[in-house]
Short mmCIF file of C-alpha atoms in Angstrom, two decimals:
data_model
loop_
_atom_site.label_atom_id
_atom_site.label_comp_id
_atom_site.label_asym_id
_atom_site.label_seq_id
_atom_site.Cartn_x
_atom_site.Cartn_y
_atom_site.Cartn_z
CA MET A 1 -52.84 32.38 0.30
CA GLY A 2 -51.77 28.75 -0.21
CA LYS A 3 -50.43 29.57 -3.67
CA VAL A 4 -48.33 32.43 -2.29
CA VAL A 5 -46.85 30.20 0.43
CA SER A 6 -46.12 27.54 -2.17
CA LYS A 7 -44.29 30.03 -4.40
CA VAL A 8 -42.30 31.44 -1.46
CA ILE A 9 -41.20 27.93 -0.50
CA GLY A 10 -40.35 27.29 -4.14
CA PHE A 11 -38.17 30.40 -4.43
CA ILE A 12 -36.42 29.52 -1.14
CA LEU A 13 -35.62 26.08 -2.57
CA VAL A 14 -34.31 27.67 -5.78
CA LEU A 15 -32.08 29.95 -3.72
CA LEU A 16 -30.84 26.94 -1.74
CA GLN A 17 -30.20 25.10 -5.02
CA LEU A 18 -28.15 28.06 -6.27
CA ILE A 19 -26.10 28.22 -3.07
CA VAL A 20 -25.39 24.46 -3.08
CA SER A 21 -24.49 24.67 -6.80
CA VAL A 22 -21.95 27.42 -6.09
CA VAL A 23 -20.46 25.46 -3.18
CA PHE A 24 -20.27 22.27 -5.29
CA CYS A 25 -18.56 24.11 -8.15
CA GLY A 26 -16.13 25.60 -5.65
CA PHE A 27 -15.21 22.15 -4.31
CA LEU A 28 -14.92 20.81 -7.87
CA PHE A 29 -12.67 23.69 -8.93
CA VAL A 30 -10.38 23.37 -5.91
CA SER A 31 -10.17 19.58 -6.34
CA ASN A 32 -8.84 20.17 -9.87
CA TYR A 33 -10.11 16.89 -11.33
CA LEU A 34 -11.76 18.45 -14.42
CA THR A 35 -10.32 20.37 -17.34
CA MET A 36 -11.50 23.96 -17.68
CA ASP A 37 -13.77 23.00 -20.60
CA TRP A 38 -15.54 20.38 -18.51
CA MET A 39 -15.68 22.75 -15.55
CA LEU A 40 -17.45 25.37 -17.68
CA ILE A 41 -19.90 22.73 -18.91
CA VAL A 42 -20.76 21.74 -15.32
CA VAL A 43 -21.26 25.38 -14.32
CA LEU A 44 -23.44 26.02 -17.38
CA VAL A 45 -25.60 22.94 -16.76
CA LEU A 46 -26.13 23.83 -13.10
CA LEU A 47 -26.98 27.42 -14.02
CA ILE A 48 -29.54 26.21 -16.60
CA LEU A 49 -31.10 23.95 -13.96
CA VAL A 50 -31.44 26.90 -11.55
CA LEU A 51 -33.06 29.07 -14.26
CA LEU A 52 -35.35 26.20 -15.27
CA ASN A 53 -36.44 25.74 -11.68
CA LEU A 54 -37.02 29.48 -11.36
CA ILE A 55 -39.36 29.27 -14.35
CA PHE A 56 -41.22 26.40 -12.71
CA GLN A 57 -41.78 28.46 -9.60
CA ARG A 58 -42.72 31.65 -11.48
CA TRP A 59 -45.10 30.36 -14.13
CA PHE A 60 -46.52 27.10 -12.79
CA VAL A 61 -49.19 27.21 -10.13
CA THR A 62 -47.65 24.77 -7.64
CA GLY A 63 -44.12 24.32 -8.97
CA VAL A 64 -44.12 20.76 -7.58
CA ILE A 65 -41.70 19.50 -10.22
CA GLY A 66 -39.28 22.34 -9.49
CA LYS A 67 -39.45 21.76 -5.74
CA ILE A 68 -38.71 18.06 -6.16
CA MET A 69 -35.91 18.86 -8.60
CA ALA A 70 -34.37 21.40 -6.19
CA VAL A 71 -34.42 18.95 -3.28
CA VAL A 72 -32.94 16.10 -5.38
CA LEU A 73 -30.21 18.30 -6.85
CA CYS A 74 -29.28 19.69 -3.43
CA LEU A 75 -28.98 16.16 -2.04
CA VAL A 76 -26.92 14.96 -5.03
CA MET A 77 -24.56 17.95 -4.97
CA GLY A 78 -24.31 17.78 -1.18
CA TYR A 79 -23.20 14.16 -1.47
CA GLY A 80 -20.81 15.24 -4.24
CA CYS A 81 -19.26 17.81 -1.89
CA TYR A 82 -18.93 15.14 0.77
CA ILE A 83 -17.15 12.80 -1.66
CA LEU A 84 -14.79 15.53 -2.86
CA LEU A 85 -14.02 16.63 0.70
CA ASN A 86 -13.23 13.09 1.84
CA THR A 87 -11.23 12.31 -1.30
CA ASN A 88 -9.07 15.41 -0.87
CA ALA A 89 -8.57 14.66 2.83
CA ALA A 90 -7.48 11.09 2.04
CA LEU A 91 -5.09 12.28 -0.69
CA ASN A 92 -3.57 14.88 1.60
CA LYS A 93 -2.97 12.19 4.22
CA ILE A 94 -1.31 9.61 1.97
CA THR A 95 0.61 11.81 -0.48
CA ALA A 96 3.90 13.70 -0.37
CA ASP A 97 1.98 16.93 0.36
CA THR A 98 1.75 15.95 4.03
CA ASP A 99 4.26 18.02 6.01
CA GLY A 100 6.45 16.38 8.61
CA TYR A 101 6.20 12.82 7.30
CA LYS A 102 8.52 10.48 9.17
CA GLU A 103 9.39 6.86 8.54
CA VAL A 104 9.05 4.89 11.78
CA ASN A 105 11.40 2.33 13.31
CA GLN A 106 9.49 0.24 15.83
CA MET A 107 11.90 -1.04 18.49
CA ASN A 108 10.64 -3.93 20.60
CA ILE A 109 11.84 -5.29 23.92
CA TYR A 110 11.22 -9.05 24.00
CA VAL A 111 11.20 -11.58 26.81
CA LEU A 112 10.42 -15.29 26.58
CA GLU A 113 6.72 -16.11 26.44
CA GLU A 114 6.79 -17.78 29.88
CA ASP A 115 8.75 -14.96 31.57
CA GLU A 116 7.08 -13.50 34.67
CA ALA A 117 7.86 -9.87 33.80
CA LEU A 118 4.80 -7.96 32.63
CA THR A 119 6.34 -4.49 32.30
CA VAL A 120 9.77 -3.10 31.51
CA GLU A 121 9.98 -2.01 35.16
CA ASP A 122 9.62 -5.67 36.17
CA ALA A 123 12.63 -6.46 33.97
CA ALA A 124 14.76 -3.49 35.03
CA PHE A 125 17.37 -5.74 36.73
CA TYR A 126 17.66 -8.07 33.68
CA THR A 127 20.63 -8.10 31.33
CA PHE A 128 19.42 -6.78 27.97
CA GLY A 129 20.83 -8.24 24.77
CA ILE A 130 21.42 -5.80 21.90
CA LEU A 131 23.03 -5.85 18.46
CA GLY A 132 26.59 -4.55 18.69
CA SER A 133 26.78 -2.68 15.39
CA MET A 134 23.64 -3.30 13.36
CA ASP A 135 20.94 -0.65 13.79
CA ARG A 136 22.89 0.92 16.66
CA GLU A 137 21.34 4.39 16.47
CA ASN A 138 17.85 3.02 16.98
CA THR A 139 19.05 0.70 19.75
CA ASP A 140 20.81 3.50 21.64
CA TYR A 141 17.72 5.70 21.30
CA THR A 142 15.55 2.92 22.78
CA VAL A 143 17.94 2.29 25.66
CA SER A 144 17.95 6.00 26.48
CA GLU A 145 14.14 6.20 26.39
CA VAL A 146 13.72 3.15 28.62
CA GLU A 147 16.34 4.34 31.11
CA SER A 148 14.59 7.70 31.37
CA SER A 149 11.29 5.92 31.92
CA ILE A 150 12.44 3.58 34.70
CA GLY A 151 14.96 5.98 36.27
CA SER A 152 17.91 3.60 36.22
CA SER A 153 20.56 2.29 33.81
CA LEU A 154 20.18 -0.96 31.88
CA THR A 155 22.77 -3.73 31.89
CA LEU A 156 23.62 -4.47 28.27
CA LYS A 157 25.28 -7.38 26.44
CA GLU A 158 26.21 -7.02 22.78
CA TYR A 159 25.73 -9.69 20.10
CA GLU A 160 27.13 -9.84 16.60
CA ASP A 161 23.97 -10.76 14.70
CA MET A 162 20.26 -11.42 15.08
CA THR A 163 20.46 -15.20 15.48
CA SER A 164 23.09 -14.90 18.21
CA LEU A 165 20.85 -12.35 19.93
CA ALA A 166 17.89 -14.73 19.80
CA ASP A 167 20.04 -17.59 21.06
CA GLY A 168 21.14 -15.46 24.01
CA LEU A 169 17.49 -15.00 25.00
CA TYR A 170 16.61 -18.67 24.43
CA SER A 171 19.52 -19.89 26.58
CA GLY A 172 18.87 -17.48 29.43
CA GLU A 173 22.16 -15.68 28.91
CA VAL A 174 20.10 -12.48 28.84
CA GLY A 175 16.64 -11.89 30.23
CA ALA A 176 15.43 -9.59 27.46
CA ILE A 177 16.53 -8.37 24.05
CA ILE A 178 16.08 -5.07 22.21
CA ILE A 179 15.62 -5.34 18.46
CA ASN A 180 13.98 -3.50 15.59
CA GLU A 181 10.64 -5.03 14.58
CA ALA A 182 11.81 -4.98 10.98
CA TYR A 183 14.97 -6.91 11.88
CA ALA A 184 13.07 -9.37 14.05
CA SER A 185 10.91 -10.24 11.07
CA VAL A 186 14.05 -11.48 9.29
CA LEU A 187 14.35 -14.21 11.92
CA GLU A 188 11.09 -15.69 10.63
CA ASP A 189 12.82 -16.25 7.30
CA THR A 190 15.82 -17.97 8.92
CA ASP A 191 16.05 -21.75 9.16
CA GLY A 192 15.44 -22.81 12.77
CA TYR A 193 13.94 -19.48 13.88
CA GLU A 194 10.58 -19.56 12.07
CA ASP A 195 8.73 -19.77 15.41
CA PHE A 196 10.50 -16.78 17.01
CA ASN A 197 7.25 -14.82 17.44
CA GLN A 198 5.64 -17.79 19.18
CA LYS A 199 8.50 -18.11 21.69
CA VAL A 200 8.71 -14.46 22.74
CA ARG A 201 6.48 -11.73 24.08
CA THR A 202 6.78 -7.95 23.66
CA LEU A 203 7.15 -6.01 26.91
CA ILE A 204 7.18 -2.58 25.31
CA SER A 205 7.59 -0.92 21.91
CA VAL A 206 9.44 2.34 21.34
CA ASN A 207 8.94 4.21 18.08
CA ARG A 208 11.73 6.32 16.61
CA GLN A 209 10.83 8.60 13.71
CA ILE A 210 13.45 9.38 11.10
CA ASP A 211 13.71 11.46 7.93
CA SER A 212 14.42 8.81 5.33
CA ARG A 213 11.50 8.94 2.95
CA PRO A 214 12.46 8.97 -0.75
CA ALA A 215 12.49 12.43 -2.27
CA GLU A 216 9.41 13.74 -4.00
CA SER A 217 9.09 12.47 -7.56
CA THR A 218 10.99 14.47 -10.16
CA ILE A 219 8.17 13.95 -12.69
CA SER A 220 6.01 17.04 -12.94
CA ALA A 221 2.22 16.96 -13.00
CA GLU A 222 2.40 18.04 -16.64
CA ASP A 223 4.82 15.27 -17.65
CA ILE A 224 3.01 12.48 -15.81
CA VAL A 225 0.17 12.58 -18.35
CA SER A 226 2.43 12.62 -21.40
CA LYS A 227 5.60 10.64 -20.60
CA PRO A 228 6.17 7.02 -19.46
CA PHE A 229 6.85 6.53 -15.76
CA VAL A 230 7.48 3.68 -13.33
CA LEU A 231 5.57 3.27 -10.07
CA TYR A 232 6.70 0.83 -7.38
CA LEU A 233 3.80 -0.92 -5.63
CA SER A 234 5.00 -2.24 -2.28
CA GLY A 235 2.90 -4.46 -0.05
CA CYS A 236 4.36 -4.42 3.44
CA ASP A 237 3.68 -7.19 5.92
CA GLN A 238 4.01 -5.49 9.29
CA ALA A 239 1.09 -4.70 11.55
CA GLY A 240 0.49 -1.21 12.84
CA GLU A 241 1.12 2.10 11.11
CA ILE A 242 1.84 2.14 7.39
CA SER A 243 4.93 4.28 8.03
CA THR A 244 6.60 1.52 10.09
CA ARG A 245 9.62 -0.03 8.38
CA GLY A 246 9.37 -3.70 7.49
CA ARG A 247 9.71 -6.34 4.83
CA SER A 248 7.97 -5.90 1.51
CA ASP A 249 5.98 -9.02 0.63
CA VAL A 250 4.57 -7.56 -2.58
CA ASN A 251 6.94 -6.03 -5.13
CA ILE A 252 5.21 -4.92 -8.31
CA LEU A 253 6.44 -2.37 -10.80
CA ALA A 254 3.78 -0.58 -12.83
CA ILE A 255 5.33 0.67 -16.05
CA VAL A 256 2.85 3.22 -17.37
CA ASN A 257 2.70 4.90 -20.76
CA PRO A 258 -0.08 7.52 -20.47
CA THR A 259 0.05 8.33 -24.19
CA THR A 260 -0.57 4.79 -25.45
CA LYS A 261 -2.70 3.85 -22.39
CA GLN A 262 -0.48 0.85 -21.73
CA ILE A 263 0.35 -0.55 -18.28
CA LEU A 264 2.74 -3.41 -17.58
CA LEU A 265 2.45 -4.90 -14.09
CA LEU A 266 5.75 -6.63 -13.37
CA SER A 267 5.89 -8.81 -10.26
CA THR A 268 9.19 -9.78 -8.62
CA PRO A 269 9.14 -12.60 -6.01
CA ARG A 270 9.82 -11.48 -2.45
CA ASP A 271 12.55 -14.10 -2.05
CA TYR A 272 14.49 -13.11 -5.17
CA TYR A 273 18.20 -13.37 -4.31
CA VAL A 274 19.56 -9.99 -5.37
CA GLU A 275 22.29 -7.49 -4.56
CA LEU A 276 20.95 -4.79 -2.24
CA SER A 277 21.61 -1.20 -3.27
CA ILE A 278 23.16 -0.48 0.15
CA ALA A 279 25.62 -3.39 -0.18
CA PRO A 280 27.11 -3.36 -3.70
CA GLY A 281 29.56 -6.22 -4.28
CA GLN A 282 28.68 -7.84 -0.96
CA MET A 283 26.62 -10.89 -0.05
CA LYS A 284 23.21 -10.93 -1.74
CA ASP A 285 19.91 -10.94 0.14
CA LYS A 286 16.23 -11.60 -0.33
CA LEU A 287 14.40 -8.72 -2.02
CA THR A 288 11.87 -8.59 0.83
CA HIS A 289 14.66 -7.76 3.32
CA ALA A 290 15.52 -4.56 1.44
CA GLY A 291 12.47 -2.98 3.09
CA ILE A 292 13.96 -3.16 6.58
CA TRP A 293 16.38 -0.38 5.55
CA GLY A 294 13.58 1.73 4.05
CA ILE A 295 11.43 1.78 0.96
CA ASP A 296 14.11 3.74 -0.92
CA VAL A 297 16.41 0.69 -0.68
CA SER A 298 13.68 -1.53 -2.15
CA MET A 299 13.18 0.93 -5.02
CA ASP A 300 16.90 1.26 -5.76
CA THR A 301 17.43 -2.50 -5.57
CA LEU A 302 14.66 -3.16 -8.10
CA GLY A 303 15.94 -0.31 -10.24
CA ASN A 304 19.37 -1.96 -10.37
CA LEU A 305 17.83 -5.33 -11.24
CA TYR A 306 15.90 -3.97 -14.23
CA ASP A 307 18.15 -1.04 -15.18
CA LEU A 308 15.36 1.40 -14.32
CA ASN A 309 14.99 4.73 -12.59
CA ILE A 310 12.15 4.31 -10.09
CA ASP A 311 11.29 7.50 -8.24
CA MET A 312 7.63 6.96 -7.30
CA TYR A 313 6.09 4.44 -4.98
CA PHE A 314 2.71 3.44 -3.62
CA LYS A 315 2.92 1.51 -0.36
CA VAL A 316 0.07 -0.54 1.04
CA ASN A 317 -0.17 -2.26 4.38
CA PHE A 318 -1.66 -5.61 3.39
CA THR A 319 -2.95 -6.21 6.90
CA GLY A 320 -4.89 -2.95 6.58
CA PHE A 321 -5.67 -3.62 2.92
CA LYS A 322 -8.11 -6.32 3.99
CA GLU A 323 -10.23 -3.57 5.57
CA VAL A 324 -10.58 -1.96 2.15
CA ILE A 325 -11.72 -5.30 0.71
CA ASP A 326 -14.25 -5.76 3.51
CA ALA A 327 -15.52 -2.20 2.96
CA LEU A 328 -16.04 -3.09 -0.70
CA GLY A 329 -18.14 -6.07 0.33
CA GLY A 330 -15.49 -8.56 -0.78
CA ILE A 331 -13.88 -9.17 -4.15
CA GLU A 332 -13.77 -11.90 -6.77
CA VAL A 333 -10.50 -13.47 -7.90
CA GLU A 334 -9.82 -16.25 -10.35
CA SER A 335 -7.49 -18.92 -9.02
CA ASP A 336 -5.35 -20.90 -11.46
CA VAL A 337 -5.49 -23.97 -9.21
CA ALA A 338 -7.32 -25.32 -6.16
CA PHE A 339 -5.30 -24.96 -2.96
CA THR A 340 -5.45 -24.50 0.80
CA ALA A 341 -3.80 -21.53 2.54
CA GLY A 342 -3.00 -20.51 6.08
CA THR A 343 -1.61 -23.82 7.34
CA ASN A 344 2.02 -22.76 7.89
CA ALA A 345 3.03 -21.25 11.23
CA SER A 346 4.69 -18.20 9.73
CA SER A 347 1.61 -17.13 7.84
CA GLN A 348 -0.30 -14.04 8.89
CA SER A 349 -3.38 -16.23 8.75
CA ALA A 350 -1.91 -18.94 11.00
CA GLY A 351 -4.69 -20.70 12.87
CA HIS A 352 -7.15 -20.13 10.03
CA THR A 353 -7.39 -22.37 7.00
CA TYR A 354 -8.83 -21.16 3.71
CA THR A 355 -9.69 -23.40 0.78
CA PHE A 356 -9.79 -21.95 -2.73
CA THR A 357 -11.22 -23.64 -5.80
CA LYS A 358 -9.95 -23.40 -9.34
CA GLY A 359 -11.83 -20.57 -11.04
CA ILE A 360 -13.74 -17.68 -9.47
CA ASN A 361 -13.61 -17.27 -5.68
CA LYS A 362 -15.48 -14.61 -3.69
CA LEU A 363 -13.20 -13.44 -0.88
CA ASP A 364 -13.51 -11.24 2.18
CA GLY A 365 -10.50 -9.33 3.52
CA ASP A 366 -9.02 -12.17 5.57
CA ALA A 367 -9.40 -14.72 2.78
CA ALA A 368 -7.94 -12.31 0.22
CA LEU A 369 -4.91 -11.74 2.46
CA ALA A 370 -4.41 -15.50 2.81
CA PHE A 371 -4.80 -15.92 -0.97
CA ALA A 372 -2.16 -13.24 -1.61
CA ARG A 373 0.36 -14.51 0.96
CA GLU A 374 0.33 -18.27 0.36
CA ARG A 375 3.34 -19.88 -1.34
CA HIS A 376 3.85 -23.24 0.37
CA ALA A 377 0.84 -24.75 -1.41
CA PHE A 378 2.44 -24.33 -4.84
CA ALA A 379 5.22 -26.26 -6.52
CA SER A 380 6.42 -22.95 -7.97
CA GLY A 381 6.21 -21.25 -4.55
CA ASP A 382 6.88 -17.54 -4.79
CA ASN A 383 6.32 -17.53 -8.55
CA GLN A 384 2.63 -18.34 -8.08
CA ARG A 385 2.30 -16.06 -5.06
CA GLY A 386 3.35 -13.07 -7.17
CA LYS A 387 0.67 -13.90 -9.73
CA ASN A 388 -1.96 -14.29 -7.01
CA GLN A 389 -1.07 -10.92 -5.53
CA MET A 390 -1.71 -9.26 -8.90
CA LYS A 391 -5.03 -11.13 -9.10
CA VAL A 392 -6.07 -9.62 -5.74
CA ILE A 393 -5.10 -6.14 -6.94
CA ALA A 394 -7.07 -6.69 -10.15
CA GLY A 395 -10.07 -7.84 -8.09
CA VAL A 396 -9.99 -4.67 -6.00
CA VAL A 397 -9.69 -2.45 -9.08
CA LYS A 398 -12.67 -4.22 -10.68
CA LYS A 399 -14.79 -3.83 -7.54
CA LEU A 400 -13.89 -0.14 -7.30
CA GLN A 401 -15.50 0.32 -10.71
CA SER A 402 -18.81 -0.98 -9.35
CA THR A 403 -21.48 0.73 -7.22
CA ALA A 404 -19.68 -0.53 -4.11
CA LEU A 405 -17.43 2.53 -4.24
CA LEU A 406 -20.41 4.87 -3.86
CA THR A 407 -22.39 2.83 -1.35
CA ASN A 408 -19.44 2.32 1.00
CA TYR A 409 -17.48 5.44 0.15
CA ALA A 410 -16.77 6.79 3.65
CA GLU A 411 -15.56 3.44 4.98
CA ILE A 412 -13.39 2.86 1.92
CA MET A 413 -11.76 6.29 2.11
CA ASN A 414 -11.05 5.81 5.81
CA SER A 415 -9.38 2.46 5.11
CA VAL A 416 -7.35 3.93 2.25
CA SER A 417 -6.08 6.83 4.35
CA GLU A 418 -4.87 4.44 7.06
CA SER A 419 -3.43 1.72 4.81
CA PHE A 420 -1.73 3.55 1.95
CA GLU A 421 1.04 6.09 1.43
CA THR A 422 2.87 7.46 -1.59
CA ASN A 423 5.51 10.01 -2.52
CA MET A 424 3.35 11.10 -5.43
CA THR A 425 1.94 14.58 -5.03
CA THR A 426 -1.74 15.44 -5.02
CA ALA A 427 -1.12 17.46 -8.19
CA GLN A 428 0.25 14.37 -9.96
CA ILE A 429 -2.75 12.25 -8.95
CA GLN A 430 -5.16 15.04 -9.92
CA ALA A 431 -3.47 15.31 -13.33
CA LEU A 432 -3.95 11.56 -13.95
CA VAL A 433 -7.60 11.70 -12.83
CA LYS A 434 -8.21 14.78 -14.98
CA MET A 435 -6.68 13.03 -18.00
CA GLN A 436 -8.86 9.95 -17.50
CA LEU A 437 -12.07 11.95 -17.01
CA SER A 438 -11.37 14.06 -20.07
CA ASP A 439 -10.87 11.19 -22.54
CA MET A 440 -12.42 8.19 -20.68
CA ALA A 441 -9.98 5.99 -22.59
CA SER A 442 -9.63 2.29 -21.84
CA TRP A 443 -6.25 0.98 -20.74
CA ASN A 444 -4.41 -2.10 -21.91
CA ILE A 445 -3.11 -3.78 -18.73
CA VAL A 446 -0.74 -6.74 -19.03
CA SER A 447 0.74 -8.70 -16.13
CA HIS A 448 4.12 -10.39 -16.13
CA ALA A 449 6.12 -12.14 -13.39
CA VAL A 450 9.78 -12.98 -13.40
CA VAL A 451 10.63 -16.45 -12.10
CA GLY A 452 13.48 -18.33 -10.49
CA THR A 453 14.54 -21.51 -8.71
CA GLY A 454 14.19 -22.16 -4.99
CA ASP A 455 17.41 -22.66 -3.04
CA SER A 456 19.01 -22.09 0.37
CA ALA A 457 21.69 -19.46 0.98
CA LYS A 458 23.15 -17.07 3.53
CA THR A 459 22.07 -13.44 3.24
CA TYR A 460 23.46 -9.96 3.85
CA SER A 461 20.98 -9.32 6.68
CA SER A 462 21.71 -12.67 8.37
CA PRO A 463 25.07 -13.99 7.13
CA LYS A 464 25.54 -17.00 9.43
CA LEU A 465 22.55 -19.22 8.68
CA ASN A 466 20.74 -20.24 5.54
CA HIS A 467 17.46 -18.79 4.30
CA TYR A 468 15.08 -19.96 1.63
CA VAL A 469 15.85 -17.83 -1.44
CA MET A 470 14.92 -17.79 -5.10
CA ILE A 471 17.78 -17.69 -7.58
CA PRO A 472 16.69 -15.40 -10.46
CA ASP A 473 16.20 -16.88 -13.90
CA GLN A 474 18.29 -14.39 -15.90
CA ASN A 475 16.39 -15.15 -19.12
CA SER A 476 13.18 -14.21 -17.29
CA VAL A 477 14.73 -10.93 -16.10
CA GLU A 478 15.92 -10.09 -19.62
CA GLU A 479 12.44 -10.83 -20.99
CA ALA A 480 11.00 -8.42 -18.41
CA LYS A 481 13.49 -5.74 -19.43
CA ALA A 482 12.42 -6.17 -23.07
CA LEU A 483 8.75 -5.73 -22.13
CA ILE A 484 9.57 -2.61 -20.12
CA GLN A 485 11.40 -1.15 -23.10
CA LYS A 486 8.46 -1.88 -25.39
CA VAL A 487 6.07 -0.01 -23.11
CA GLU A 488 8.42 2.96 -22.84
CA ASP A 489 8.86 2.97 -26.63
CA GLY A 490 5.10 3.18 -27.14
CA GLU A 491 4.42 -0.38 -28.26
CA ILE A 492 1.17 -2.06 -27.31
CA LEU A 493 1.63 -5.39 -25.55
CA SER A 494 -0.59 -8.31 -26.48
CA ASP A 495 -2.20 -10.71 -24.05
CA GLU A 496 0.45 -13.22 -25.06
CA SER A 497 2.96 -11.04 -23.20
CA GLU A 498 1.47 -12.25 -19.92
CA ASN A 499 3.37 -15.28 -18.71
CA THR A 500 1.29 -18.24 -17.62
CA GLU A 501 3.83 -20.71 -16.27
CA GLU A 502 3.18 -22.16 -12.79
#
């Protein structure tokens, strides 16, 4: 009787193994990460394992080996289904396949830190300072929303630019000001206004969603695995949702040749003094400020600088990116020099000091963010910061290749879905994954950073006062263009192509 029960249990486990195998193959097929040849191999192997287990149950007295095998395979494939399900969900959330994506303008109403008003209702009788022409659509929308909320009209006073607006609040000429979070961040880059965020307090934020996302990439899923393409990697500095407009602190172009397996990572300093694509022939601005008009302006501005067509981007919220690093259990980066970060008031890590040694440093999310953002500790300023940002990215990529990806998978995927977005399609990403899984080829990745000289100048976004800027070294830009051309022409770059100047 015991033998019969054992065989019945064995056959039930075989049936369960077959069902889980079919479900796993279904998930794998829909995910489209494998070529048809590899898909057939997986199906064949799983079918053989089911038949083998059936033999164990039919011809062996206890079928213990088969039972153990069935349980293990069901657990493994179940976890595989879980991984595929979460991966697809994360891709659908961050890619261009998501319907109804909107870029967000976060409009803030500020009062002085010591002001007694705690709500916008408390400030209803104040005079509100606004920008007269800049960003007027968003301002008018915010005024309308607030007036509807409090049931009365606001008294408004117009100012010509952001510094005049801030001065009006500081002097008491107005009791509150309404300004885009992205524009307010420009004040932190303006001489004399670096402590703006310490002097004011936000009463309320109003989000306005707009359709301004760059169009879906024109590169097909078929072409992306056979033709060179350029991907803009943007690291934004604002807190909150990834879709919120703001400055781009990290500006890296990945020039990829999928045929030769060559990647050039080209870093451009955030303070590069360049002509914005929305203001041809007008006063130049810092590259980081291009992001306040949308990521498409950052892409077009970089495209003009390097004579490139950039139609794909990958945006990461660096404040959220630290959660990915923590989920990975930290990363290792190699610092060129010993330095201390987080001592300047404008740093995201203000109030926390981090010391890094020359050589390998093990960093958690907060330390990695401080490492990537610091520039004041270096004689070369933004030049070294760009290199450090690429070191952090390299550290994350290296850690993703370890067992940490499997052991902390759910937490990592959750962080990715909240901290990243791209206008690449799921089909494009699947095509790249499928290509890599089919040939398992190694890639030659070379980093390069253009350089410049620190200076002080007025900018398009704030034309009255000086900002710290970096005047581009044109020879450095031309060298970068030459490297880009080599990658697109199919040449393999040597390690000597990576610049090492500090």
